[in-house]
Coordinates of C-alpha atoms in Angstrom, one line a residue:
Chain A
M1 CA -57.1 -67.6 26.1
V2 CA -59.5 -65.4 27.2
A3 CA -59.0 -63.9 30.3
I4 CA -62.3 -61.4 30.7
E5 CA -65.5 -62.1 29.0
V6 CA -68.4 -59.5 29.2
E7 CA -71.5 -59.5 27.9
G8 CA -74.3 -57.1 28.0
L9 CA -73.4 -56.1 31.8
R10 CA -75.8 -53.8 33.4
K11 CA -75.9 -52.5 36.4
T12 CA -78.1 -49.5 38.1
F13 CA -78.7 -48.0 41.3
K14 CA -80.9 -46.8 43.2
K15 CA -83.8 -49.2 42.3
G16 CA -82.6 -48.3 38.5
K17 CA -83.1 -45.0 39.0
V18 CA -78.9 -44.3 38.4
V19 CA -78.0 -46.5 35.6
A20 CA -74.3 -47.0 35.9
V21 CA -73.1 -49.3 33.5
D22 CA -75.3 -50.0 31.2
G23 CA -75.4 -53.1 28.8
V24 CA -71.6 -53.5 28.3
S25 CA -70.1 -56.4 26.4
L26 CA -65.7 -56.7 26.6
T27 CA -63.5 -59.0 25.9
I28 CA -59.7 -59.0 27.2
E29 CA -57.2 -61.3 26.3
K30 CA -55.1 -63.6 28.4
G31 CA -52.1 -61.1 29.1
E32 CA -52.9 -58.2 27.8
L33 CA -52.9 -54.8 29.4
F34 CA -56.6 -52.7 28.7
G35 CA -57.5 -50.0 30.3
L36 CA -60.5 -48.3 30.5
L37 CA -60.7 -44.7 30.2
G38 CA -63.7 -41.9 31.4
P39 CA -64.4 -39.4 33.6
N40 CA -65.7 -39.3 38.0
G41 CA -69.1 -40.9 37.1
A42 CA -68.6 -42.6 33.9
G43 CA -69.3 -46.8 35.4
K44 CA -65.1 -47.7 35.3
T45 CA -65.6 -48.5 39.3
T46 CA -69.1 -49.9 39.2
L47 CA -67.2 -52.7 36.3
I48 CA -64.4 -53.0 38.4
K49 CA -66.6 -54.1 41.5
C50 CA -69.0 -57.0 39.3
L51 CA -65.7 -58.0 37.7
S52 CA -64.2 -58.8 41.9
T53 CA -67.1 -59.4 42.9
L54 CA -67.7 -56.7 45.4
L55 CA -71.3 -56.2 43.1
I56 CA -74.1 -58.6 42.0
P57 CA -75.0 -57.4 38.5
D58 CA -78.5 -56.4 37.6
G59 CA -78.0 -58.4 34.2
G60 CA -75.1 -60.1 31.8
R61 CA -72.7 -62.4 32.2
I62 CA -68.6 -62.0 33.6
R63 CA -66.5 -64.5 32.6
I64 CA -63.3 -64.5 34.9
F65 CA -60.6 -67.1 33.0
G66 CA -64.1 -68.7 32.0
H67 CA -65.8 -69.1 35.5
D68 CA -68.6 -67.2 36.0
V69 CA -67.9 -64.3 38.6
L70 CA -71.6 -65.2 40.6
K71 CA -71.6 -69.0 40.0
E72 CA -68.1 -70.0 40.7
S73 CA -67.2 -66.4 43.1
L74 CA -64.4 -68.4 45.3
K75 CA -63.2 -69.2 42.2
V76 CA -62.8 -66.2 41.0
R77 CA -61.7 -64.2 44.4
R78 CA -58.4 -66.4 44.1
L79 CA -58.0 -65.5 40.4
I80 CA -57.7 -61.2 41.0
G81 CA -55.7 -59.6 42.8
L82 CA -57.8 -55.7 43.7
V83 CA -55.9 -52.4 44.0
T84 CA -58.5 -49.7 44.3
G85 CA -57.5 -45.7 45.1
G86 CA -57.2 -44.1 47.5
E87 CA -55.1 -44.1 50.6
R88 CA -57.4 -46.0 53.1
T89 CA -57.5 -49.6 52.1
L90 CA -54.9 -51.1 54.7
Y91 CA -54.5 -50.8 58.6
W92 CA -52.6 -48.1 59.3
K93 CA -51.9 -48.6 63.3
L94 CA -49.7 -51.9 61.6
S95 CA -46.9 -52.5 59.8
V96 CA -46.4 -53.3 56.2
F97 CA -45.1 -56.5 57.2
D98 CA -48.7 -57.3 59.3
N99 CA -50.8 -56.1 56.9
L100 CA -49.3 -58.4 53.8
R101 CA -49.2 -61.2 56.8
Y102 CA -53.3 -60.7 57.7
F103 CA -53.5 -60.4 53.6
A104 CA -52.1 -63.6 52.9
A105 CA -53.9 -65.8 55.4
L106 CA -57.9 -64.7 53.7
Y107 CA -55.8 -65.8 50.6
G108 CA -55.0 -69.2 52.2
L109 CA -51.3 -68.3 52.7
Y110 CA -49.9 -68.9 56.1
G111 CA -46.5 -69.9 58.0
R112 CA -42.8 -70.3 56.3
K113 CA -44.6 -70.2 52.9
A114 CA -46.4 -67.1 53.4
R115 CA -43.6 -65.6 54.7
R116 CA -41.3 -66.5 51.7
R117 CA -44.2 -64.4 50.0
I118 CA -44.4 -61.5 52.0
E119 CA -40.5 -61.0 51.9
E120 CA -40.6 -61.4 48.1
M121 CA -43.2 -58.7 47.8
I122 CA -41.4 -56.7 49.7
E123 CA -38.0 -56.9 48.1
V124 CA -39.7 -56.9 44.6
M125 CA -41.8 -53.2 46.0
D126 CA -38.7 -51.8 47.3
L127 CA -40.5 -51.9 50.8
V128 CA -37.5 -53.5 52.5
E129 CA -36.3 -50.2 54.5
K130 CA -40.3 -50.3 55.0
R131 CA -40.8 -53.5 56.0
D132 CA -41.5 -53.2 59.8
E133 CA -43.2 -49.1 59.5
R134 CA -46.4 -48.8 60.4
V135 CA -48.8 -47.5 57.6
E136 CA -49.6 -44.1 58.8
R137 CA -46.2 -43.3 58.7
L138 CA -45.6 -43.9 55.2
S139 CA -46.2 -41.9 52.0
T140 CA -49.5 -42.4 49.8
G141 CA -46.9 -43.7 47.5
M142 CA -45.1 -46.2 49.9
R143 CA -48.5 -47.1 50.9
Q144 CA -50.0 -48.2 47.0
K145 CA -46.7 -50.3 47.1
V146 CA -48.2 -51.9 49.5
A147 CA -52.1 -52.1 48.4
L148 CA -49.9 -53.6 45.0
A149 CA -47.7 -56.1 46.9
R150 CA -51.1 -57.3 49.0
A151 CA -52.6 -57.4 45.0
L152 CA -49.7 -60.0 44.2
L153 CA -49.4 -61.5 47.8
H154 CA -51.5 -65.1 46.1
D155 CA -49.9 -64.5 43.0
P156 CA -53.0 -64.1 40.7
E157 CA -53.7 -64.1 37.0
L158 CA -55.8 -61.4 36.7
L159 CA -55.2 -57.6 38.1
L160 CA -58.3 -55.4 38.9
L161 CA -56.3 -51.6 39.4
D162 CA -58.7 -49.1 40.0
E163 CA -57.0 -45.4 39.4
P164 CA -53.7 -46.8 40.5
T165 CA -51.6 -43.8 40.5
L166 CA -54.6 -41.3 42.0
G167 CA -53.3 -38.6 44.4
L168 CA -49.4 -39.8 43.5
D169 CA -46.8 -37.3 42.7
P170 CA -45.9 -37.3 39.2
Q171 CA -42.1 -38.9 41.0
F172 CA -44.1 -41.9 42.0
S173 CA -46.8 -41.9 39.9
R174 CA -44.1 -42.8 37.1
V175 CA -42.7 -45.8 39.3
I176 CA -46.2 -47.5 39.2
R177 CA -46.5 -46.7 35.9
R178 CA -42.9 -48.5 34.7
F179 CA -43.4 -51.1 37.9
I180 CA -47.2 -52.2 36.3
K181 CA -45.8 -52.0 32.4
E182 CA -42.2 -54.0 33.1
E183 CA -42.4 -55.9 36.2
L184 CA -46.5 -57.1 36.0
Q185 CA -47.4 -57.1 32.5
K186 CA -43.8 -57.8 30.4
K187 CA -42.0 -60.1 33.3
L188 CA -44.6 -61.8 35.4
K189 CA -47.3 -61.8 32.3
K190 CA -50.4 -60.2 34.1
T191 CA -53.6 -60.2 32.8
I192 CA -54.2 -56.2 34.3
L193 CA -57.9 -54.1 33.9
L194 CA -56.5 -50.4 34.8
T195 CA -59.0 -47.3 35.4
T196 CA -57.6 -44.4 35.2
H197 CA -59.0 -41.1 34.0
Y198 CA -55.5 -39.9 33.1
M199 CA -55.3 -40.0 29.5
E200 CA -51.3 -40.0 29.4
E201 CA -51.7 -43.5 32.0
A202 CA -53.8 -45.4 29.5
D203 CA -51.6 -43.9 26.4
E204 CA -48.4 -44.8 28.3
L205 CA -49.9 -48.5 29.7
C206 CA -51.9 -49.6 27.7
D207 CA -52.3 -52.4 24.6
R208 CA -55.6 -51.2 24.2
I209 CA -57.9 -48.4 25.6
G210 CA -62.1 -48.7 26.0
F211 CA -63.5 -45.3 26.0
M212 CA -66.1 -45.3 29.5
S213 CA -69.1 -42.3 29.0
Q214 CA -72.1 -43.1 30.8
G215 CA -71.8 -46.3 31.3
K216 CA -71.5 -47.5 28.1
I217 CA -68.0 -48.5 26.3
A218 CA -68.2 -45.6 23.2
A219 CA -65.1 -46.3 21.4
C220 CA -62.6 -49.6 22.4
A221 CA -59.1 -50.5 20.4
T222 CA -55.5 -49.9 20.5
P223 CA -54.7 -46.4 21.5
E224 CA -52.7 -45.7 18.1
E225 CA -56.2 -46.5 16.2
L226 CA -58.0 -44.4 18.8
K227 CA -56.0 -41.7 17.9
E228 CA -56.5 -42.4 14.3
K229 CA -60.2 -41.5 14.7
I230 CA -59.9 -37.8 15.0
P231 CA -60.2 -36.5 11.3
H232 CA -57.3 -34.2 11.5
E233 CA -53.6 -35.0 12.1
R234 CA -53.3 -31.1 13.7
L235 CA -54.2 -29.2 16.2
L236 CA -54.6 -25.9 17.1
E237 CA -53.1 -25.3 20.7
I238 CA -53.2 -22.1 22.8
K239 CA -52.2 -21.0 26.0
M240 CA -52.8 -18.1 28.0
A241 CA -53.1 -17.0 31.4
G242 CA -56.9 -16.1 32.5
L243 CA -60.0 -17.9 31.6
P244 CA -62.2 -17.6 28.5
D245 CA -65.7 -17.5 26.9
E246 CA -65.3 -20.6 25.2
S247 CA -68.2 -20.1 23.1
L248 CA -66.6 -17.6 21.9
I249 CA -63.9 -19.9 19.5
R250 CA -66.4 -22.5 18.9
N251 CA -68.7 -19.6 17.1
I252 CA -65.6 -19.3 14.7
P253 CA -66.6 -20.4 11.1
G254 CA -64.2 -23.7 10.2
V255 CA -63.7 -24.4 14.3
E256 CA -64.4 -28.0 14.8
D257 CA -64.4 -28.8 18.6
V258 CA -62.4 -26.9 21.3
L259 CA -61.3 -29.3 24.7
M260 CA -60.5 -26.2 27.5
I261 CA -58.0 -27.7 30.4
V262 CA -57.7 -24.6 33.1
D263 CA -55.2 -25.0 35.7
N264 CA -55.4 -22.4 38.4
N265 CA -55.2 -19.3 36.4
R266 CA -53.4 -21.2 33.2
T267 CA -55.9 -22.3 29.8
V268 CA -55.0 -24.4 27.3
L269 CA -56.9 -24.6 24.4
R270 CA -57.0 -27.5 22.1
I271 CA -59.1 -26.7 18.6
Q272 CA -59.9 -29.1 16.0
S273 CA -60.3 -27.6 12.7
P274 CA -59.7 -28.7 8.9
D275 CA -57.5 -25.8 8.8
P276 CA -55.9 -25.1 11.6
E277 CA -53.3 -22.0 10.3
G278 CA -56.7 -20.2 8.5
I279 CA -58.5 -20.0 11.5
L280 CA -55.6 -18.7 13.7
A281 CA -55.9 -15.1 13.5
T282 CA -59.6 -14.7 14.3
V283 CA -59.0 -17.1 17.1
L284 CA -55.9 -14.8 18.6
E285 CA -58.0 -11.7 18.1
R286 CA -61.1 -13.0 20.1
L287 CA -58.8 -14.0 22.8
R288 CA -56.4 -11.2 23.4
K289 CA -60.0 -9.1 24.5
E290 CA -60.0 -11.3 27.5
C291 CA -56.3 -13.5 28.1
R292 CA -52.9 -13.1 27.9
I293 CA -52.1 -15.2 25.2
I294 CA -48.4 -17.1 26.1
G295 CA -47.7 -19.1 23.0
F296 CA -49.5 -21.0 20.2
G297 CA -48.6 -23.5 17.9
L298 CA -49.2 -26.9 16.0
T299 CA -49.8 -30.1 17.7
T300 CA -51.0 -34.1 17.4
P301 CA -54.0 -35.3 19.1
T302 CA -54.0 -37.3 22.7
L303 CA -56.3 -39.0 23.4
E304 CA -58.0 -36.7 25.8
D305 CA -58.7 -35.1 22.5
V306 CA -60.1 -38.3 20.7
F307 CA -62.4 -39.3 23.7
I308 CA -64.1 -35.6 23.6
F309 CA -64.0 -35.9 19.7
L310 CA -66.1 -39.4 20.5
T311 CA -67.9 -39.0 23.5
G312 CA -68.8 -35.0 23.4
E313 CA -67.3 -35.7 27.4
E314 CA -64.3 -34.2 29.1
L315 CA -62.1 -36.5 31.0
R316 CA -61.0 -34.3 34.0
Chain B
M1 CA -58.5 -71.6 61.4
I2 CA -55.3 -69.6 60.3
I3 CA -58.2 -67.0 59.7
V4 CA -59.2 -66.9 62.7
Y5 CA -55.9 -66.5 64.0
E6 CA -54.3 -64.0 62.0
E7 CA -57.6 -61.8 62.8
L8 CA -57.4 -62.6 66.5
R9 CA -53.4 -61.3 65.6
K10 CA -54.1 -58.6 63.7
T11 CA -56.6 -57.0 66.9
V12 CA -54.9 -57.4 69.4
K13 CA -52.3 -55.4 67.9
I14 CA -54.5 -52.9 66.4
W15 CA -55.5 -52.3 70.1
L16 CA -52.5 -52.2 71.8
T17 CA -51.3 -49.6 70.3
Y18 CA -53.9 -47.4 71.9
P19 CA -51.6 -47.9 75.4
L20 CA -54.4 -46.4 77.4
V21 CA -57.1 -48.9 76.6
L22 CA -55.5 -51.4 78.8
V23 CA -55.7 -48.9 82.2
F24 CA -58.9 -48.3 81.2
W25 CA -60.0 -52.1 81.0
T26 CA -58.4 -52.6 84.1
I27 CA -60.1 -50.1 86.1
F28 CA -63.7 -50.1 84.8
P29 CA -64.9 -53.8 85.6
I30 CA -64.6 -52.5 89.4
M31 CA -66.1 -49.1 88.2
W32 CA -69.4 -50.8 86.7
V33 CA -70.2 -53.3 89.7
I34 CA -69.9 -50.9 92.1
P35 CA -73.1 -48.8 91.6
F36 CA -74.9 -52.1 91.4
I37 CA -74.2 -53.4 95.1
F38 CA -75.0 -49.7 96.5
Q39 CA -78.0 -50.0 94.9
G40 CA -78.7 -52.9 96.8
K41 CA -77.5 -52.0 100.0
A42 CA -79.4 -48.7 99.6
F43 CA -82.9 -51.0 98.9
V44 CA -82.6 -54.1 101.2
G45 CA -80.3 -51.8 103.8
A46 CA -78.0 -55.0 104.1
L47 CA -76.2 -57.3 101.4
S48 CA -78.9 -60.3 101.4
S49 CA -82.3 -59.9 101.8
Q50 CA -85.3 -61.7 102.6
A51 CA -87.5 -60.5 99.6
F52 CA -85.0 -61.3 98.1
A53 CA -83.9 -64.6 98.3
D54 CA -88.1 -65.8 98.1
L55 CA -87.8 -64.4 94.3
T56 CA -84.1 -66.2 93.4
G57 CA -83.7 -68.9 96.5
T58 CA -80.5 -67.1 97.4
G59 CA -80.4 -64.2 100.1
Q60 CA -77.2 -62.8 98.7
Y61 CA -77.9 -59.9 96.4
I62 CA -74.0 -59.0 95.8
P63 CA -72.9 -61.8 94.0
F64 CA -76.1 -62.5 92.7
V65 CA -75.2 -58.7 91.0
I66 CA -71.7 -59.7 90.3
I67 CA -72.3 -62.9 88.6
G68 CA -74.7 -61.2 86.6
A69 CA -71.8 -58.3 85.6
V70 CA -69.1 -60.9 84.6
V71 CA -71.9 -62.6 82.0
S72 CA -73.0 -59.6 80.7
T73 CA -69.5 -58.3 79.9
Y74 CA -69.2 -61.1 78.1
M75 CA -72.8 -60.2 76.4
F76 CA -71.7 -56.7 75.5
S77 CA -68.6 -57.7 74.5
A78 CA -70.1 -60.2 71.8
L79 CA -72.8 -57.8 70.4
Y80 CA -69.9 -55.0 70.1
G81 CA -67.4 -57.3 68.8
I82 CA -69.2 -58.6 66.3
G83 CA -71.4 -56.6 65.5
N84 CA -69.4 -53.6 65.5
A85 CA -65.9 -55.2 63.5
F86 CA -67.2 -54.9 60.1
R87 CA -68.7 -51.0 60.3
E88 CA -64.5 -50.7 62.3
E89 CA -63.7 -51.8 58.7
S90 CA -65.6 -49.8 57.0
Y91 CA -64.1 -46.6 58.4
W92 CA -60.6 -48.7 57.7
G93 CA -61.2 -48.7 54.2
T94 CA -60.6 -52.8 54.2
L95 CA -64.2 -53.8 54.2
E96 CA -63.7 -54.1 50.4
Y97 CA -61.4 -56.5 50.6
L98 CA -62.2 -58.9 53.3
I99 CA -65.7 -59.0 51.7
G100 CA -64.0 -59.8 48.6
S101 CA -61.5 -62.2 50.1
P102 CA -62.4 -65.9 49.6
A103 CA -61.9 -66.3 53.1
S104 CA -64.8 -67.3 55.0
K105 CA -66.5 -64.3 56.3
G106 CA -67.8 -66.6 59.8
F107 CA -63.4 -67.8 60.5
I108 CA -63.3 -63.7 60.2
L109 CA -66.3 -62.8 62.8
L110 CA -64.8 -65.9 64.3
G111 CA -61.5 -64.4 64.7
K112 CA -63.0 -61.2 65.6
A113 CA -65.1 -62.8 68.4
L114 CA -62.5 -64.5 69.9
S115 CA -60.0 -61.4 70.3
E116 CA -62.7 -59.3 72.1
G117 CA -63.8 -62.8 74.1
I118 CA -60.0 -62.5 75.5
F119 CA -60.3 -58.5 76.8
S120 CA -63.0 -59.5 78.3
T121 CA -62.8 -62.7 80.5
F122 CA -59.4 -59.6 81.4
F123 CA -62.0 -57.7 82.6
A124 CA -63.8 -60.7 84.1
L125 CA -61.2 -61.9 85.7
S126 CA -60.9 -58.4 87.4
Q127 CA -64.5 -58.4 88.6
L128 CA -64.5 -62.0 89.9
L129 CA -61.0 -61.0 91.9
F130 CA -63.0 -58.4 93.0
A131 CA -65.7 -60.6 94.3
I132 CA -64.0 -63.0 96.0
F133 CA -61.7 -60.6 98.3
L134 CA -64.6 -58.2 99.1
F135 CA -67.5 -60.5 99.1
G136 CA -66.2 -63.5 99.6
V137 CA -67.9 -65.4 96.4
K138 CA -66.3 -69.1 96.6
I139 CA -65.0 -70.5 93.1
T140 CA -63.8 -74.0 93.5
L141 CA -62.1 -76.0 90.7
T142 CA -65.5 -78.7 90.9
K143 CA -67.5 -75.4 90.3
I144 CA -65.7 -73.5 87.6
L145 CA -65.7 -76.5 84.8
P146 CA -68.9 -76.4 84.6
I147 CA -69.2 -73.2 84.5
L148 CA -67.3 -73.2 81.0
L149 CA -69.1 -75.2 80.2
I150 CA -72.3 -73.7 80.5
M151 CA -70.5 -70.0 79.4
S152 CA -69.5 -71.6 75.9
F153 CA -72.7 -72.4 75.3
L154 CA -73.7 -69.0 75.9
L155 CA -71.1 -68.2 74.3
L156 CA -72.6 -69.8 70.8
A157 CA -75.8 -68.5 71.5
L158 CA -74.1 -64.9 71.0
Y159 CA -71.6 -64.7 68.7
G160 CA -74.9 -66.3 66.2
L161 CA -76.5 -62.8 67.5
G162 CA -73.3 -60.7 66.8
I163 CA -73.1 -62.2 63.7
G164 CA -76.9 -61.2 62.6
L165 CA -75.9 -57.9 63.7
A166 CA -72.6 -57.5 61.4
G167 CA -74.8 -58.3 58.8
L168 CA -77.4 -55.8 59.5
T169 CA -74.8 -53.4 60.2
L170 CA -73.3 -53.9 57.1
L171 CA -76.6 -53.0 55.6
I172 CA -77.6 -50.5 57.6
K173 CA -74.4 -48.3 58.3
E174 CA -74.6 -47.9 62.2
S175 CA -73.8 -50.0 64.9
R176 CA -74.0 -48.2 68.5
G177 CA -77.2 -47.0 68.8
I178 CA -78.6 -51.1 67.8
I179 CA -76.1 -52.3 69.8
H180 CA -77.2 -50.2 72.9
S181 CA -80.6 -50.6 72.5
L182 CA -79.8 -54.2 72.2
D183 CA -77.5 -54.4 75.3
D184 CA -80.7 -52.3 76.9
I185 CA -83.4 -54.9 76.0
L186 CA -81.2 -58.3 77.7
Y187 CA -80.8 -56.2 80.0
L188 CA -84.8 -55.6 80.4
F189 CA -85.6 -59.5 80.3
S190 CA -82.6 -61.0 81.4
P191 CA -81.7 -61.4 84.7
I192 CA -78.9 -59.5 84.7
R193 CA -79.1 -57.4 87.5
Y194 CA -82.7 -58.5 89.3
P195 CA -84.8 -61.4 89.3
V196 CA -87.6 -61.2 86.1
E197 CA -89.4 -62.9 88.3
V198 CA -90.5 -59.8 89.6
N199 CA -93.0 -58.8 86.4
P200 CA -94.8 -61.5 84.8
I201 CA -93.6 -59.8 80.8
T202 CA -89.8 -60.1 81.9
K203 CA -90.5 -63.4 83.0
F204 CA -92.1 -64.6 79.9
V205 CA -89.9 -62.7 77.4
S206 CA -86.6 -64.1 79.4
L207 CA -87.4 -67.8 78.2
F208 CA -86.4 -66.9 74.7
I209 CA -83.0 -65.7 76.2
P210 CA -80.2 -67.3 76.5
L211 CA -78.6 -65.6 79.5
T212 CA -81.6 -66.6 81.3
Y213 CA -80.6 -70.2 81.0
A214 CA -76.9 -69.4 81.5
L215 CA -77.7 -66.8 84.3
I216 CA -80.1 -68.9 86.0
A217 CA -77.5 -72.5 85.9
I218 CA -74.0 -70.1 86.4
R219 CA -75.9 -69.0 90.1
G220 CA -77.6 -72.2 90.9
I221 CA -73.5 -73.4 90.9
L222 CA -71.9 -70.8 92.2
L223 CA -74.7 -69.5 95.2
L224 CA -77.3 -72.6 95.6
N225 CA -74.3 -75.2 95.4
K226 CA -76.8 -77.5 92.8
P227 CA -74.8 -80.1 91.2
F228 CA -74.7 -80.2 87.3
H229 CA -77.1 -82.7 86.3
L230 CA -80.4 -80.7 88.3
L231 CA -79.3 -78.6 85.7
I232 CA -80.4 -80.4 82.4
T233 CA -83.6 -78.2 81.3
E234 CA -80.9 -74.9 81.2
M235 CA -78.2 -76.5 79.1
V236 CA -80.9 -78.0 77.0
A237 CA -82.9 -74.8 76.6
L238 CA -79.6 -73.2 75.6
L239 CA -78.1 -76.1 73.5
L240 CA -81.8 -75.5 71.3
L241 CA -81.2 -71.5 71.8
D242 CA -77.1 -72.1 70.7
I243 CA -79.1 -73.3 66.8
G244 CA -81.2 -71.0 67.2
F245 CA -79.5 -68.1 67.4
L246 CA -76.6 -69.3 65.0
F247 CA -78.9 -70.4 62.8
F248 CA -79.9 -66.9 62.8
G249 CA -77.1 -64.7 62.1
F250 CA -75.6 -66.7 59.5
Y251 CA -78.3 -66.3 57.9
T252 CA -78.7 -62.9 58.4
F253 CA -75.3 -62.0 58.1
N254 CA -75.0 -63.9 54.3
T255 CA -78.7 -62.5 53.0
L256 CA -77.5 -59.1 54.1
E257 CA -74.2 -59.6 52.3
R258 CA -75.9 -60.7 49.3
K259 CA -78.3 -57.8 49.7
V260 CA -75.3 -54.7 50.0
R261 CA -73.6 -56.8 47.2
Q262 CA -76.5 -55.5 45.0
T263 CA -76.9 -52.4 46.1
G264 CA -73.4 -51.5 46.2
T265 CA -72.7 -49.9 49.9
I266 CA -70.6 -52.1 50.7
G267 CA -67.7 -49.2 51.4
H268 CA -69.8 -46.6 52.1
H269 CA -69.4 -45.2 55.2

C-alpha cells in the first residue's frame, strides 16, 4: 500500500522568486523508513510542511494513504504525527504530562483514554521520572523525547520527522535513532519520513534515501545502491591540522572530486580518483606546504561522497 | 468542547507560573479607575453634574465611568486575549502544532477567550466592589440577570472581533500596536468614559460599535432603573452586531490562515 504519493510538487516563496520545491515526485510505501537527505535550504522542511498540511503547494498533488492533503486536510492531519527540529515546540511552563494532555485533546483524546495513552507514551519514551517536571527543566534530548511522545499520542500511521536529532548530543542522538528504527518502524510498523543533513543518520536508519538539492530530488535509492553510484570503490582520505587551499588538490591530474570537512582547526580531505595510490605522493607534497599531516589512508565511499558526486553540493 | 476546557486549563496553568501577575490583577483594577473619578471631580467640581445629566439622563458621573471601566475590561481582554493568543503560541514555537492539528481553531480561540474572561471577571469584580463600597452603586439580583445577558451578547461580538484580529496577527506578526489602536478607537467612539453625544461624529460612529448598546443598556438598568423590556432596541442592535462581527471574525481568520499557509509564514515571528 502506498503511504505517500507526491506528484510534481512545486512550492515557491516571495512571489515565485524563491523556488523551495521544484517538481518533486515521490512514492513511499507503507511501513517504509524513508530519508530525505540534503543541505540546509534544499527544500526538505518545505516538503515536510506541504505533507503535513502546514503549507499549501503552488502546484502538484499530494496524497497520504489515498487522501488528498488539500481536499481532505482534517483526515490527513489525523494520520500524521509531526516532529520538527528545534527546542521550542512545547509549552515550557507546563509539565511533561500537561503538555501531552493538551496535545492529546487537540487530536480528540480525553478522559481515561487520553490518560492511559499518555502514561503509555511516557513509559515508552522512558520519561516516567520526568512526568511532572516542567519542560523548561528538561535537557534538549528529553524535550525531543517529549516531542516524539506527542507525535505518537494519537497513534498516527505516518510520522514526519524533520531533523529529529538536530542539536542533540551524540548519546541522545543514538537513543533517538534506535527508538525510530526499533520501536517506531520495526515494532509499531509506522511509515516514517525523516529529513536530516546527517549522512550517518540516513545511512544507519533509512530503507531508501532521497537526495534533495535545490528543491529537486537528485537521486532516490537504497543507501547501498546510492553508494554504488561512485565509480571507485576506494577514496583517499587525509587528515591534517590547518586549512588547505582546496584548488591545489583539485588541479592535480587524476583527481576527480574533493570533499573537505573542517572541524575546528582539523581538516579531512576525501579525494576521488581512479588511482588513489598513484596521486598520493603529489597530494601529500602539496598539502605539506600549508598544513601538518596527521594521517592518511584508503577508505570506502560514504553517502556524503555520493551526494557531492551527484549534486556537486556539500551537505554541511 | 473538550478543547475549550483544555485550552482554558493550559492558559490558566501557564499564567499561574507567574505569581506576580496575581498581584497586578488585584491592584490594577482599582488604580485604573481612580484617575477617571478625579478627572470628573475636577471638571464638574462634584460627583454629579447637571450638564452631564442633560447628555446621559443621569447626573452620576462616577457610577457612569465605573460601569464603562468594568465593561471595557472585557473589551480589552477579548481583543488582547484572543488577538494576541496566536502571537504567543508562535513565540512558544507551538503554533504550527495547533494549526496542523485537526482541532477546530474556533474552539481553541474560544478557550483562550474564556481564560481571559475569567481574569476579566476577577478584574471587573474588584472594580464593582470598589464602586459599591465607595460610591454606593446599588446592584440587586433582578438587575444582575439582565446585565449578564447583555454582557454575553456583547462578548459574542467582541470575540468575533478578537478572532478576526487573531487571523490578522497570523499574517502581519504584530499584535500589540493593532490591539492598542483598536482599543483607542473603541474608547473614542463608544460611551466608555464620556457620553458620545458630545460630538456628532462620535455619536454616529458609535452606532456601529456593540459597546455602545451594551453600555446604554447596562447604565439604563443600573442608573436609570429602566425595566429590561424597554431595552429591546439595544438588544436587537447587539444581536445584529454579534452576527456581523462573528461572521467577519471567522471569515477573516479562515482567509488569513489560508493565506499564511500559502506564504509559508505560520511559524515566523
